[in-house]
């Protein structure tokens, strides 16, 4: 395979692994806590894994880590409906933690993937999982130019189809905003 074909094939394998790990993690949490619900809505809120970096651009190498962020569909006062109910925000935070655990568990064969979550809003100090509205607000009002540059290669890799389409709309809006070319050149250079 040509190098670009190899990168795309490795990214497809990684997407499959992330999808399977997300399904496993969600099934386990739903068994304990129930499915997240939003008052007044028939469909449960969604969760999405967004790939950044080489995962997002389908250029993975054999030793690449997975740069990702996690988004969820937020709603006020949403709770799971199980016997050990949780607020949706707590459920999705646990889902993100569980997903990282599955992908990074050391086995006799090694670690499946290293996971890098530093590109989430506010970096390492920010919450592990962000609702889509907060992500949009952060990108619009607080993100640095380099964060918008990283957004160029970002794409959904697993999770709710509706939420991934909504993410794509936010991404397009942010990347298509008019910018002062001279200011942008200076910020990119810095």
PDB file of C-alpha atoms in Angstrom:
ATOM      1  CA  UNK A   1       0.000   0.000   0.000  1.00  0.00           C
ATOM      2  CA  UNK A   2       1.029   3.580  -0.573  1.00  0.00           C
ATOM      3  CA  UNK A   3       1.672   5.518   2.675  1.00  0.00           C
ATOM      4  CA  UNK A   4      -1.610   7.449   2.412  1.00  0.00           C
ATOM      5  CA  UNK A   5      -3.500   4.178   1.898  1.00  0.00           C
ATOM      6  CA  UNK A   6      -1.790   2.671   4.944  1.00  0.00           C
ATOM      7  CA  UNK A   7      -2.734   5.681   7.072  1.00  0.00           C
ATOM      8  CA  UNK A   8      -6.345   5.463   5.921  1.00  0.00           C
ATOM      9  CA  UNK A   9      -6.465   1.696   6.592  1.00  0.00           C
ATOM     10  CA  UNK A  10      -4.988   2.128  10.087  1.00  0.00           C
ATOM     11  CA  UNK A  11      -7.519   4.905  10.769  1.00  0.00           C
ATOM     12  CA  UNK A  12     -10.364   2.606   9.653  1.00  0.00           C
ATOM     13  CA  UNK A  13      -9.124  -0.073  12.066  1.00  0.00           C
ATOM     14  CA  UNK A  14      -8.908   2.504  14.866  1.00  0.00           C
ATOM     15  CA  UNK A  15     -12.464   3.709  14.127  1.00  0.00           C
ATOM     16  CA  UNK A  16     -13.710   0.141  14.323  1.00  0.00           C
ATOM     17  CA  UNK A  17     -11.939  -0.357  17.645  1.00  0.00           C
ATOM     18  CA  UNK A  18     -13.272   2.919  19.074  1.00  0.00           C
ATOM     19  CA  UNK A  19     -16.807   2.062  17.926  1.00  0.00           C
ATOM     20  CA  UNK A  20     -16.639  -1.415  19.467  1.00  0.00           C
ATOM     21  CA  UNK A  21     -15.117  -0.075  22.696  1.00  0.00           C
ATOM     22  CA  UNK A  22     -17.788   2.643  22.912  1.00  0.00           C
ATOM     23  CA  UNK A  23     -20.566   0.073  22.483  1.00  0.00           C
ATOM     24  CA  UNK A  24     -19.005  -2.127  25.163  1.00  0.00           C
ATOM     25  CA  UNK A  25     -18.581   0.769  27.597  1.00  0.00           C
ATOM     26  CA  UNK A  26     -22.119   2.091  26.991  1.00  0.00           C
ATOM     27  CA  UNK A  27     -23.698  -1.345  27.408  1.00  0.00           C
ATOM     28  CA  UNK A  28     -21.937  -1.838  30.750  1.00  0.00           C
ATOM     29  CA  UNK A  29     -22.935   1.590  32.088  1.00  0.00           C
ATOM     30  CA  UNK A  30     -26.516   1.288  30.834  1.00  0.00           C
ATOM     31  CA  UNK A  31     -26.832  -2.034  32.635  1.00  0.00           C
ATOM     32  CA  UNK A  32     -25.850  -0.322  35.909  1.00  0.00           C
ATOM     33  CA  UNK A  33     -27.471   3.086  35.527  1.00  0.00           C
ATOM     34  CA  UNK A  34     -29.979   2.949  32.678  1.00  0.00           C
ATOM     35  CA  UNK A  35     -30.097   4.953  29.463  1.00  0.00           C
ATOM     36  CA  UNK A  36     -29.757   8.751  29.647  1.00  0.00           C
ATOM     37  CA  UNK A  37     -33.049  10.613  29.163  1.00  0.00           C
ATOM     38  CA  UNK A  38     -33.992  14.215  28.494  1.00  0.00           C
ATOM     39  CA  UNK A  39     -37.295  15.516  29.861  1.00  0.00           C
ATOM     40  CA  UNK A  40     -39.791  16.108  27.060  1.00  0.00           C
ATOM     41  CA  UNK A  41     -37.766  14.240  24.414  1.00  0.00           C
ATOM     42  CA  UNK A  42     -38.449  10.799  23.038  1.00  0.00           C
ATOM     43  CA  UNK A  43     -34.912  10.065  21.839  1.00  0.00           C
ATOM     44  CA  UNK A  44     -32.069   9.698  24.337  1.00  0.00           C
ATOM     45  CA  UNK A  45     -29.225  12.211  24.218  1.00  0.00           C
ATOM     46  CA  UNK A  46     -26.212  11.198  22.155  1.00  0.00           C
ATOM     47  CA  UNK A  47     -22.485  10.812  22.692  1.00  0.00           C
ATOM     48  CA  UNK A  48     -19.832  11.222  19.995  1.00  0.00           C
ATOM     49  CA  UNK A  49     -16.122  10.625  19.658  1.00  0.00           C
ATOM     50  CA  UNK A  50     -14.363  13.227  17.533  1.00  0.00           C
ATOM     51  CA  UNK A  51     -10.977  12.322  16.088  1.00  0.00           C
ATOM     52  CA  UNK A  52      -8.333  15.015  15.791  1.00  0.00           C
ATOM     53  CA  UNK A  53      -4.793  14.950  14.459  1.00  0.00           C
ATOM     54  CA  UNK A  54      -3.740  11.908  12.470  1.00  0.00           C
ATOM     55  CA  UNK A  55      -6.881   9.988  13.417  1.00  0.00           C
ATOM     56  CA  UNK A  56      -9.049  12.840  12.170  1.00  0.00           C
ATOM     57  CA  UNK A  57      -7.120  13.218   8.934  1.00  0.00           C
ATOM     58  CA  UNK A  58      -6.866   9.446   8.345  1.00  0.00           C
ATOM     59  CA  UNK A  59      -3.054   9.524   8.461  1.00  0.00           C
ATOM     60  CA  UNK A  60      -2.348   7.121  11.325  1.00  0.00           C
ATOM     61  CA  UNK A  61       1.006   5.386  11.563  1.00  0.00           C
ATOM     62  CA  UNK A  62       1.732   2.103  13.296  1.00  0.00           C
ATOM     63  CA  UNK A  63       2.703   3.819  16.558  1.00  0.00           C
ATOM     64  CA  UNK A  64       0.209   6.702  16.441  1.00  0.00           C
ATOM     65  CA  UNK A  65      -1.853   7.641  19.443  1.00  0.00           C
ATOM     66  CA  UNK A  66      -5.515   8.621  19.150  1.00  0.00           C
ATOM     67  CA  UNK A  67      -6.187  12.342  19.568  1.00  0.00           C
ATOM     68  CA  UNK A  68      -9.846  12.606  20.515  1.00  0.00           C
ATOM     69  CA  UNK A  69     -12.462  14.685  22.254  1.00  0.00           C
ATOM     70  CA  UNK A  70     -15.834  13.527  23.563  1.00  0.00           C
ATOM     71  CA  UNK A  71     -19.061  15.421  23.032  1.00  0.00           C
ATOM     72  CA  UNK A  72     -22.538  14.752  24.341  1.00  0.00           C
ATOM     73  CA  UNK A  73     -25.983  16.137  23.699  1.00  0.00           C
ATOM     74  CA  UNK A  74     -26.758  18.119  26.832  1.00  0.00           C
ATOM     75  CA  UNK A  75     -30.138  18.782  28.382  1.00  0.00           C
ATOM     76  CA  UNK A  76     -31.133  20.406  31.646  1.00  0.00           C
ATOM     77  CA  UNK A  77     -32.064  18.026  34.439  1.00  0.00           C
ATOM     78  CA  UNK A  78     -31.472  14.920  32.316  1.00  0.00           C
ATOM     79  CA  UNK A  79     -31.023  11.645  34.208  1.00  0.00           C
ATOM     80  CA  UNK A  80     -30.579   8.006  33.415  1.00  0.00           C
ATOM     81  CA  UNK A  81     -33.649   5.902  34.144  1.00  0.00           C
ATOM     82  CA  UNK A  82     -32.054   2.917  35.913  1.00  0.00           C
ATOM     83  CA  UNK A  83     -32.160   1.741  39.521  1.00  0.00           C
ATOM     84  CA  UNK A  84     -28.889   3.599  40.207  1.00  0.00           C
ATOM     85  CA  UNK A  85     -29.791   6.742  38.255  1.00  0.00           C
ATOM     86  CA  UNK A  86     -27.160   9.337  37.425  1.00  0.00           C
ATOM     87  CA  UNK A  87     -27.310  12.835  35.961  1.00  0.00           C
ATOM     88  CA  UNK A  88     -26.590  12.589  32.242  1.00  0.00           C
ATOM     89  CA  UNK A  89     -23.408  14.632  32.617  1.00  0.00           C
ATOM     90  CA  UNK A  90     -22.028  12.109  35.140  1.00  0.00           C
ATOM     91  CA  UNK A  91     -23.081   9.186  32.940  1.00  0.00           C
ATOM     92  CA  UNK A  92     -21.275  10.621  29.907  1.00  0.00           C
ATOM     93  CA  UNK A  93     -18.174  11.474  31.975  1.00  0.00           C
ATOM     94  CA  UNK A  94     -18.045   7.843  33.143  1.00  0.00           C
ATOM     95  CA  UNK A  95     -18.598   6.692  29.580  1.00  0.00           C
ATOM     96  CA  UNK A  96     -15.588   8.727  28.440  1.00  0.00           C
ATOM     97  CA  UNK A  97     -13.447   7.341  31.280  1.00  0.00           C
ATOM     98  CA  UNK A  98     -14.536   3.789  30.540  1.00  0.00           C
ATOM     99  CA  UNK A  99     -13.754   4.227  26.843  1.00  0.00           C
ATOM    100  CA  UNK A 100     -10.236   5.432  27.636  1.00  0.00           C
ATOM    101  CA  UNK A 101      -9.784   2.514  30.037  1.00  0.00           C
ATOM    102  CA  UNK A 102     -10.822  -0.037  27.405  1.00  0.00           C
ATOM    103  CA  UNK A 103      -8.529   1.443  24.758  1.00  0.00           C
ATOM    104  CA  UNK A 104      -5.500   1.778  27.058  1.00  0.00           C
ATOM    105  CA  UNK A 105      -5.658  -1.347  29.231  1.00  0.00           C
ATOM    106  CA  UNK A 106      -2.351  -3.193  29.291  1.00  0.00           C
ATOM    107  CA  UNK A 107      -2.747  -6.778  28.111  1.00  0.00           C
ATOM    108  CA  UNK A 108      -0.197  -9.519  27.360  1.00  0.00           C
ATOM    109  CA  UNK A 109      -0.296  -8.249  23.766  1.00  0.00           C
ATOM    110  CA  UNK A 110       0.335  -4.642  24.833  1.00  0.00           C
ATOM    111  CA  UNK A 111      -1.864  -1.564  24.839  1.00  0.00           C
ATOM    112  CA  UNK A 112      -4.400  -1.254  22.042  1.00  0.00           C
ATOM    113  CA  UNK A 113      -3.915   2.530  21.687  1.00  0.00           C
ATOM    114  CA  UNK A 114      -2.458   5.423  23.593  1.00  0.00           C
ATOM    115  CA  UNK A 115      -5.152   8.084  23.949  1.00  0.00           C
ATOM    116  CA  UNK A 116      -4.498  11.835  23.944  1.00  0.00           C
ATOM    117  CA  UNK A 117      -7.343  14.001  25.244  1.00  0.00           C
ATOM    118  CA  UNK A 118      -5.411  17.307  25.494  1.00  0.00           C
ATOM    119  CA  UNK A 119      -7.225  18.903  22.533  1.00  0.00           C
ATOM    120  CA  UNK A 120     -10.532  19.128  24.405  1.00  0.00           C
ATOM    121  CA  UNK A 121     -11.777  22.617  25.284  1.00  0.00           C
ATOM    122  CA  UNK A 122      -9.535  24.145  27.979  1.00  0.00           C
ATOM    123  CA  UNK A 123      -6.990  21.331  27.524  1.00  0.00           C
ATOM    124  CA  UNK A 124      -6.013  19.050  30.394  1.00  0.00           C
ATOM    125  CA  UNK A 125      -7.788  21.325  32.881  1.00  0.00           C
ATOM    126  CA  UNK A 126     -11.111  21.084  31.040  1.00  0.00           C
ATOM    127  CA  UNK A 127     -13.800  18.458  31.586  1.00  0.00           C
ATOM    128  CA  UNK A 128     -13.258  15.103  29.888  1.00  0.00           C
ATOM    129  CA  UNK A 129     -16.652  15.282  28.170  1.00  0.00           C
ATOM    130  CA  UNK A 130     -18.204  18.493  26.815  1.00  0.00           C
ATOM    131  CA  UNK A 131     -21.757  19.138  25.749  1.00  0.00           C
ATOM    132  CA  UNK A 132     -22.123  20.371  22.187  1.00  0.00           C
ATOM    133  CA  UNK A 133     -23.389  23.811  23.194  1.00  0.00           C
ATOM    134  CA  UNK A 134     -20.402  24.418  25.486  1.00  0.00           C
ATOM    135  CA  UNK A 135     -18.048  23.171  22.741  1.00  0.00           C
ATOM    136  CA  UNK A 136     -19.605  25.580  20.249  1.00  0.00           C
ATOM    137  CA  UNK A 137     -19.403  28.489  22.694  1.00  0.00           C
ATOM    138  CA  UNK A 138     -15.768  27.693  23.509  1.00  0.00           C
ATOM    139  CA  UNK A 139     -14.765  27.462  19.849  1.00  0.00           C
ATOM    140  CA  UNK A 140     -16.611  30.682  19.017  1.00  0.00           C
ATOM    141  CA  UNK A 141     -15.488  32.813  21.969  1.00  0.00           C
ATOM    142  CA  UNK A 142     -12.374  31.388  23.630  1.00  0.00           C
ATOM    143  CA  UNK A 143     -10.414  29.031  21.340  1.00  0.00           C
ATOM    144  CA  UNK A 144      -6.936  29.966  20.230  1.00  0.00           C
ATOM    145  CA  UNK A 145      -6.015  30.066  16.555  1.00  0.00           C
ATOM    146  CA  UNK A 146      -4.090  26.768  16.899  1.00  0.00           C
ATOM    147  CA  UNK A 147      -7.289  25.145  18.222  1.00  0.00           C
ATOM    148  CA  UNK A 148      -9.098  26.247  15.077  1.00  0.00           C
ATOM    149  CA  UNK A 149      -6.194  24.886  13.027  1.00  0.00           C
ATOM    150  CA  UNK A 150      -6.613  21.525  14.807  1.00  0.00           C
ATOM    151  CA  UNK A 151     -10.345  21.646  14.039  1.00  0.00           C
ATOM    152  CA  UNK A 152      -9.481  21.564  10.312  1.00  0.00           C
ATOM    153  CA  UNK A 153      -8.469  17.881  10.647  1.00  0.00           C
ATOM    154  CA  UNK A 154     -11.207  16.932  13.128  1.00  0.00           C
ATOM    155  CA  UNK A 155     -13.995  14.539  12.176  1.00  0.00           C
ATOM    156  CA  UNK A 156     -16.496  12.272  13.931  1.00  0.00           C
ATOM    157  CA  UNK A 157     -15.266   8.689  14.312  1.00  0.00           C
ATOM    158  CA  UNK A 158     -17.940   7.042  16.498  1.00  0.00           C
ATOM    159  CA  UNK A 159     -21.204   7.671  18.271  1.00  0.00           C
ATOM    160  CA  UNK A 160     -24.554   9.289  17.646  1.00  0.00           C
ATOM    161  CA  UNK A 161     -25.184  10.078  13.957  1.00  0.00           C
ATOM    162  CA  UNK A 162     -27.309  13.096  14.902  1.00  0.00           C
ATOM    163  CA  UNK A 163     -24.649  14.506  17.219  1.00  0.00           C
ATOM    164  CA  UNK A 164     -21.909  13.927  14.640  1.00  0.00           C
ATOM    165  CA  UNK A 165     -23.925  15.892  12.059  1.00  0.00           C
ATOM    166  CA  UNK A 166     -24.416  18.685  14.585  1.00  0.00           C
ATOM    167  CA  UNK A 167     -20.671  18.694  15.285  1.00  0.00           C
ATOM    168  CA  UNK A 168     -20.005  18.977  11.543  1.00  0.00           C
ATOM    169  CA  UNK A 169     -22.257  22.057  11.436  1.00  0.00           C
ATOM    170  CA  UNK A 170     -20.408  23.679  14.358  1.00  0.00           C
ATOM    171  CA  UNK A 171     -17.052  22.860  12.759  1.00  0.00           C
ATOM    172  CA  UNK A 172     -18.103  24.379   9.442  1.00  0.00           C
ATOM    173  CA  UNK A 173     -19.439  27.514  11.112  1.00  0.00           C
ATOM    174  CA  UNK A 174     -16.234  28.059  13.084  1.00  0.00           C
ATOM    175  CA  UNK A 175     -13.874  27.356  10.187  1.00  0.00           C
ATOM    176  CA  UNK A 176     -15.838  29.529   7.726  1.00  0.00           C
ATOM    177  CA  UNK A 177     -15.926  32.624   9.932  1.00  0.00           C
ATOM    178  CA  UNK A 178     -14.418  35.700   8.312  1.00  0.00           C
ATOM    179  CA  UNK A 179     -10.965  36.478   9.679  1.00  0.00           C
ATOM    180  CA  UNK A 180      -8.528  39.361   9.387  1.00  0.00           C
ATOM    181  CA  UNK A 181      -5.804  37.872   7.154  1.00  0.00           C
ATOM    182  CA  UNK A 182      -2.973  39.886   8.713  1.00  0.00           C
ATOM    183  CA  UNK A 183      -3.990  39.011  12.268  1.00  0.00           C
ATOM    184  CA  UNK A 184      -4.363  35.364  11.279  1.00  0.00           C
ATOM    185  CA  UNK A 185      -0.862  35.305   9.690  1.00  0.00           C
ATOM    186  CA  UNK A 186       0.613  36.764  12.881  1.00  0.00           C
ATOM    187  CA  UNK A 187      -1.204  34.282  15.156  1.00  0.00           C
ATOM    188  CA  UNK A 188      -0.205  31.284  13.021  1.00  0.00           C
ATOM    189  CA  UNK A 189       3.416  32.447  12.973  1.00  0.00           C
ATOM    190  CA  UNK A 190       3.390  32.917  16.769  1.00  0.00           C
TER     191      UNK A 190
END
